[in-house]
């Protein structure tokens, strides 16, 4: 009797596809950032006033993209703070040596909404074991007098790191404690969605909220391709890394 050839069942599990490498993932992100920059340049090429300090933060709520915040940085008032934020938005900081984490606000969650003091806090890379050299508080010239201001979270005098907040209303309690370094110039309606989210007892949103994609809209053209850590020597001269003990 001849042997019967066994055919695979139709419902047999298929081999999982090979996940993309880190370089492939980063290249896709950099291509998206380049496309967003190009689209903004085309749409605003006839602007009377040339802007060189605008970035974008696309916010995702749950599985959906909720909207975009366009932010103008106060580079002339707080150049060091604005420069660090810009590097973390564009991913130009490279890879953290001690942890292998990319120095980037991409996919960082909304940590806290403080309705009493009027702000929403993002961007804490300390949760991933990343600690940068503390950033000094340059000046408290810009007060937290309105909605939509970006301010760098401070853990003490001259102890700013990566976490930042967006004011949901005037927040005088942050004056002389945190450095305001930018303002939302488009997308303020998105803050209303954040304010309406249900929270737990400590102010964390019950629905996951994160920065889905971020990058620059003005200034120099983004590279469109992520450079490996070996090609990034010298780009982080003022970012000294320390591993959390």
mmCIF file of N, CA and C in Angstrom, residues 138-210:
data_model
loop_
_atom_site.group_PDB
_atom_site.id
_atom_site.type_symbol
_atom_site.label_atom_id
_atom_site.label_comp_id
_atom_site.label_asym_id
_atom_site.label_seq_id
_atom_site.Cartn_x
_atom_site.Cartn_y
_atom_site.Cartn_z
ATOM 1 N N UNK A 138 17.418 78.339 32.190
ATOM 2 C CA UNK A 138 18.036 79.526 31.592
ATOM 3 C C UNK A 138 17.422 80.825 32.097
ATOM 4 N N UNK A 139 16.109 80.911 32.046
ATOM 5 C CA UNK A 139 15.429 82.128 32.479
ATOM 6 C C UNK A 139 13.959 81.825 32.712
ATOM 7 N N UNK A 140 13.350 82.598 33.603
ATOM 8 C CA UNK A 140 11.913 82.488 33.857
ATOM 9 C C UNK A 140 11.180 83.680 33.252
ATOM 10 N N UNK A 141 11.750 84.210 32.181
ATOM 11 C CA UNK A 141 11.201 85.414 31.558
ATOM 12 C C UNK A 141 9.773 85.192 31.063
ATOM 13 N N UNK A 142 9.515 84.027 30.463
ATOM 14 C CA UNK A 142 8.174 83.737 29.939
ATOM 15 C C UNK A 142 7.337 83.131 31.058
ATOM 16 N N UNK A 143 6.247 83.797 31.409
ATOM 17 C CA UNK A 143 5.360 83.310 32.463
ATOM 18 C C UNK A 143 4.311 82.362 31.869
ATOM 19 N N UNK A 144 3.762 81.529 32.737
ATOM 20 C CA UNK A 144 2.741 80.562 32.321
ATOM 21 C C UNK A 144 1.364 81.213 32.437
ATOM 22 N N UNK A 145 1.104 82.143 31.534
ATOM 23 C CA UNK A 145 -0.098 82.972 31.640
ATOM 24 C C UNK A 145 -1.228 82.531 30.726
ATOM 25 N N UNK A 146 -1.012 81.502 29.913
ATOM 26 C CA UNK A 146 -2.051 81.147 28.948
ATOM 27 C C UNK A 146 -2.036 79.653 28.665
ATOM 28 N N UNK A 147 -2.993 79.235 27.917
ATOM 29 C CA UNK A 147 -3.150 77.851 27.487
ATOM 30 C C UNK A 147 -2.196 77.554 26.330
ATOM 31 N N UNK A 148 -1.658 76.330 26.287
ATOM 32 C CA UNK A 148 -0.857 75.913 25.147
ATOM 33 C C UNK A 148 0.616 76.243 25.224
ATOM 34 N N UNK A 149 1.130 76.575 26.403
ATOM 35 C CA UNK A 149 2.564 76.813 26.558
ATOM 36 C C UNK A 149 3.274 75.503 26.880
ATOM 37 N N UNK A 150 4.465 75.317 26.318
ATOM 38 C CA UNK A 150 5.290 74.153 26.631
ATOM 39 C C UNK A 150 6.316 74.552 27.674
ATOM 40 N N UNK A 151 6.451 73.735 28.694
ATOM 41 C CA UNK A 151 7.346 74.058 29.800
ATOM 42 C C UNK A 151 8.114 72.808 30.206
ATOM 43 N N UNK A 152 9.393 72.972 30.510
ATOM 44 C CA UNK A 152 10.251 71.842 30.846
ATOM 45 C C UNK A 152 10.109 71.488 32.322
ATOM 46 N N UNK A 153 9.751 70.237 32.587
ATOM 47 C CA UNK A 153 9.580 69.781 33.965
ATOM 48 C C UNK A 153 10.900 69.877 34.719
ATOM 49 N N UNK A 154 10.836 70.390 35.932
ATOM 50 C CA UNK A 154 12.033 70.527 36.757
ATOM 51 C C UNK A 154 11.872 69.696 38.024
ATOM 52 N N UNK A 155 12.933 68.958 38.368
ATOM 53 C CA UNK A 155 12.937 68.147 39.583
ATOM 54 C C UNK A 155 13.715 68.836 40.701
ATOM 55 N N UNK A 156 13.972 70.113 40.514
ATOM 56 C CA UNK A 156 14.727 70.906 41.464
ATOM 57 C C UNK A 156 15.462 71.994 40.710
ATOM 58 N N UNK A 157 16.150 72.892 41.399
ATOM 59 C CA UNK A 157 16.888 73.955 40.712
ATOM 60 C C UNK A 157 17.899 73.391 39.712
ATOM 61 N N UNK A 158 17.765 73.792 38.444
ATOM 62 C CA UNK A 158 18.671 73.367 37.372
ATOM 63 C C UNK A 158 18.709 71.848 37.212
ATOM 64 N N UNK A 159 17.571 71.198 37.409
ATOM 65 C CA UNK A 159 17.486 69.741 37.273
ATOM 66 C C UNK A 159 16.397 69.365 36.272
ATOM 67 N N UNK A 160 16.464 69.941 35.080
ATOM 68 C CA UNK A 160 15.550 69.573 34.002
ATOM 69 C C UNK A 160 16.156 68.409 33.224
ATOM 70 N N UNK A 161 15.296 67.513 32.725
ATOM 71 C CA UNK A 161 15.800 66.369 31.977
ATOM 72 C C UNK A 161 15.101 66.269 30.631
ATOM 73 N N UNK A 162 14.118 65.396 30.484
ATOM 74 C CA UNK A 162 13.430 65.249 29.197
ATOM 75 C C UNK A 162 11.934 65.494 29.296
ATOM 76 N N UNK A 163 11.362 65.363 30.474
ATOM 77 C CA UNK A 163 9.918 65.505 30.633
ATOM 78 C C UNK A 163 9.490 66.957 30.412
ATOM 79 N N UNK A 164 8.359 67.135 29.723
ATOM 80 C CA UNK A 164 7.825 68.474 29.490
ATOM 81 C C UNK A 164 6.316 68.453 29.670
ATOM 82 N N UNK A 165 5.748 69.628 29.864
ATOM 83 C CA UNK A 165 4.308 69.755 30.066
ATOM 84 C C UNK A 165 3.736 70.769 29.088
ATOM 85 N N UNK A 166 2.433 70.628 28.827
ATOM 86 C CA UNK A 166 1.685 71.592 28.030
ATOM 87 C C UNK A 166 0.592 72.153 28.928
ATOM 88 N N UNK A 167 0.545 73.462 29.055
ATOM 89 C CA UNK A 167 -0.445 74.065 29.944
ATOM 90 C C UNK A 167 -1.833 73.970 29.320
ATOM 91 N N UNK A 168 -2.810 73.634 30.149
ATOM 92 C CA UNK A 168 -4.206 73.557 29.726
ATOM 93 C C UNK A 168 -4.966 74.827 30.083
ATOM 94 N N UNK A 169 -4.325 75.680 30.852
ATOM 95 C CA UNK A 169 -4.874 76.972 31.261
ATOM 96 C C UNK A 169 -3.707 77.773 31.827
ATOM 97 N N UNK A 170 -3.966 78.977 32.263
ATOM 98 C CA UNK A 170 -2.916 79.727 32.952
ATOM 99 C C UNK A 170 -2.464 78.929 34.172
ATOM 100 N N UNK A 171 -1.145 78.806 34.345
ATOM 101 C CA UNK A 171 -0.601 77.979 35.428
ATOM 102 C C UNK A 171 0.434 78.775 36.213
ATOM 103 N N UNK A 172 -0.007 79.743 37.011
ATOM 104 C CA UNK A 172 0.952 80.566 37.764
ATOM 105 C C UNK A 172 1.771 79.769 38.766
ATOM 106 N N UNK A 173 1.294 78.582 39.163
ATOM 107 C CA UNK A 173 2.055 77.768 40.113
ATOM 108 C C UNK A 173 3.370 77.276 39.517
ATOM 109 N N UNK A 174 3.504 77.328 38.174
ATOM 110 C CA UNK A 174 4.737 76.884 37.517
ATOM 111 C C UNK A 174 5.739 78.017 37.327
ATOM 112 N N UNK A 175 5.313 79.255 37.531
ATOM 113 C CA UNK A 175 6.222 80.392 37.364
ATOM 114 C C UNK A 175 7.383 80.294 38.350
ATOM 115 N N UNK A 176 8.578 80.616 37.852
ATOM 116 C CA UNK A 176 9.821 80.598 38.633
ATOM 117 C C UNK A 176 10.199 79.189 39.105
ATOM 118 N N UNK A 177 9.529 78.173 38.577
ATOM 119 C CA UNK A 177 9.878 76.785 38.877
ATOM 120 C C UNK A 177 10.243 76.018 37.612
ATOM 121 N N UNK A 178 9.534 76.307 36.516
ATOM 122 C CA UNK A 178 9.773 75.622 35.254
ATOM 123 C C UNK A 178 9.971 76.644 34.136
ATOM 124 N N UNK A 179 10.763 76.254 33.147
ATOM 125 C CA UNK A 179 11.111 77.145 32.043
ATOM 126 C C UNK A 179 10.163 76.904 30.877
ATOM 127 N N UNK A 180 9.416 77.937 30.490
ATOM 128 C CA UNK A 180 8.562 77.862 29.304
ATOM 129 C C UNK A 180 9.433 78.083 28.072
ATOM 130 N N UNK A 181 9.324 77.178 27.091
ATOM 131 C CA UNK A 181 10.232 77.237 25.941
ATOM 132 C C UNK A 181 9.511 77.198 24.599
ATOM 133 N N UNK A 182 8.183 77.198 24.589
ATOM 134 C CA UNK A 182 7.465 77.160 23.323
ATOM 135 C C UNK A 182 5.972 77.340 23.536
ATOM 136 N N UNK A 183 5.243 77.462 22.429
ATOM 137 C CA UNK A 183 3.794 77.612 22.504
ATOM 138 C C UNK A 183 3.147 76.900 21.323
ATOM 139 N N UNK A 184 1.940 76.410 21.546
ATOM 140 C CA UNK A 184 1.165 75.765 20.489
ATOM 141 C C UNK A 184 0.560 76.855 19.613
ATOM 142 N N UNK A 185 0.852 76.814 18.318
ATOM 143 C CA UNK A 185 0.316 77.811 17.389
ATOM 144 C C UNK A 185 -0.787 77.235 16.511
ATOM 145 N N UNK A 186 -0.948 75.919 16.541
ATOM 146 C CA UNK A 186 -2.022 75.282 15.781
ATOM 147 C C UNK A 186 -2.368 73.962 16.464
ATOM 148 N N UNK A 187 -3.666 73.712 16.623
ATOM 149 C CA UNK A 187 -4.109 72.462 17.229
ATOM 150 C C UNK A 187 -4.533 72.582 18.676
ATOM 151 N N UNK A 188 -4.838 73.798 19.128
ATOM 152 C CA UNK A 188 -5.244 73.970 20.524
ATOM 153 C C UNK A 188 -6.510 73.186 20.861
ATOM 154 N N UNK A 189 -7.347 72.928 19.854
ATOM 155 C CA UNK A 189 -8.572 72.162 20.105
ATOM 156 C C UNK A 189 -8.265 70.752 20.603
ATOM 157 N N UNK A 190 -7.065 70.250 20.276
ATOM 158 C CA UNK A 190 -6.688 68.910 20.723
ATOM 159 C C UNK A 190 -6.556 68.849 22.244
ATOM 160 N N UNK A 191 -6.217 69.969 22.859
ATOM 161 C CA UNK A 191 -6.089 69.990 24.316
ATOM 162 C C UNK A 191 -7.433 69.731 24.989
ATOM 163 N N UNK A 192 -8.523 70.112 24.329
ATOM 164 C CA UNK A 192 -9.846 69.837 24.886
ATOM 165 C C UNK A 192 -10.098 68.333 24.958
ATOM 166 N N UNK A 193 -9.622 67.596 23.960
ATOM 167 C CA UNK A 193 -9.775 66.141 23.991
ATOM 168 C C UNK A 193 -8.996 65.541 25.154
ATOM 169 N N UNK A 194 -7.804 66.080 25.404
ATOM 170 C CA UNK A 194 -7.007 65.567 26.514
ATOM 171 C C UNK A 194 -7.678 65.870 27.849
ATOM 172 N N UNK A 195 -8.249 67.060 27.964
ATOM 173 C CA UNK A 195 -8.905 67.442 29.215
ATOM 174 C C UNK A 195 -10.111 66.569 29.523
ATOM 175 N N UNK A 196 -10.777 66.079 28.484
ATOM 176 C CA UNK A 196 -12.007 65.308 28.682
ATOM 177 C C UNK A 196 -11.751 63.827 28.948
ATOM 178 N N UNK A 197 -10.498 63.392 28.923
ATOM 179 C CA UNK A 197 -10.198 61.977 29.131
ATOM 180 C C UNK A 197 -10.484 61.565 30.572
ATOM 181 N N UNK A 198 -11.044 60.377 30.784
ATOM 182 C CA UNK A 198 -11.189 59.876 32.160
ATOM 183 C C UNK A 198 -9.822 59.521 32.741
ATOM 184 N N UNK A 199 -9.649 59.825 34.025
ATOM 185 C CA UNK A 199 -8.361 59.638 34.688
ATOM 186 C C UNK A 199 -8.508 58.711 35.880
ATOM 187 N N UNK A 200 -7.373 58.133 36.286
ATOM 188 C CA UNK A 200 -7.385 57.364 37.523
ATOM 189 C C UNK A 200 -7.167 58.312 38.703
ATOM 190 N N UNK A 201 -6.951 57.764 39.875
ATOM 191 C CA UNK A 201 -6.885 58.589 41.081
ATOM 192 C C UNK A 201 -5.678 59.516 41.119
ATOM 193 N N UNK A 202 -4.612 59.154 40.396
ATOM 194 C CA UNK A 202 -3.411 59.996 40.425
ATOM 195 C C UNK A 202 -3.285 60.880 39.189
ATOM 196 N N UNK A 203 -4.274 60.817 38.286
ATOM 197 C CA UNK A 203 -4.262 61.696 37.128
ATOM 198 C C UNK A 203 -3.769 61.075 35.844
ATOM 199 N N UNK A 204 -3.541 59.765 35.825
ATOM 200 C CA UNK A 204 -3.122 59.108 34.589
ATOM 201 C C UNK A 204 -4.341 58.755 33.746
ATOM 202 N N UNK A 205 -4.285 58.987 32.429
ATOM 203 C CA UNK A 205 -5.445 58.680 31.580
ATOM 204 C C UNK A 205 -5.711 57.182 31.525
ATOM 205 N N UNK A 206 -6.988 56.806 31.586
ATOM 206 C CA UNK A 206 -7.361 55.396 31.519
ATOM 207 C C UNK A 206 -7.221 54.855 30.099
ATOM 208 N N UNK A 207 -7.308 55.734 29.112
ATOM 209 C CA UNK A 207 -7.059 55.360 27.719
ATOM 210 C C UNK A 207 -5.627 55.746 27.364
ATOM 211 N N UNK A 208 -4.841 54.825 26.808
ATOM 212 C CA UNK A 208 -3.447 55.165 26.485
ATOM 213 C C UNK A 208 -3.358 56.341 25.518
ATOM 214 N N UNK A 209 -2.477 57.279 25.845
ATOM 215 C CA UNK A 209 -2.225 58.449 25.004
ATOM 216 C C UNK A 209 -0.723 58.546 24.796
ATOM 217 N N UNK A 210 -0.298 58.765 23.555
ATOM 218 C CA UNK A 210 1.133 58.857 23.302
ATOM 219 C C UNK A 210 1.423 59.776 22.129
#
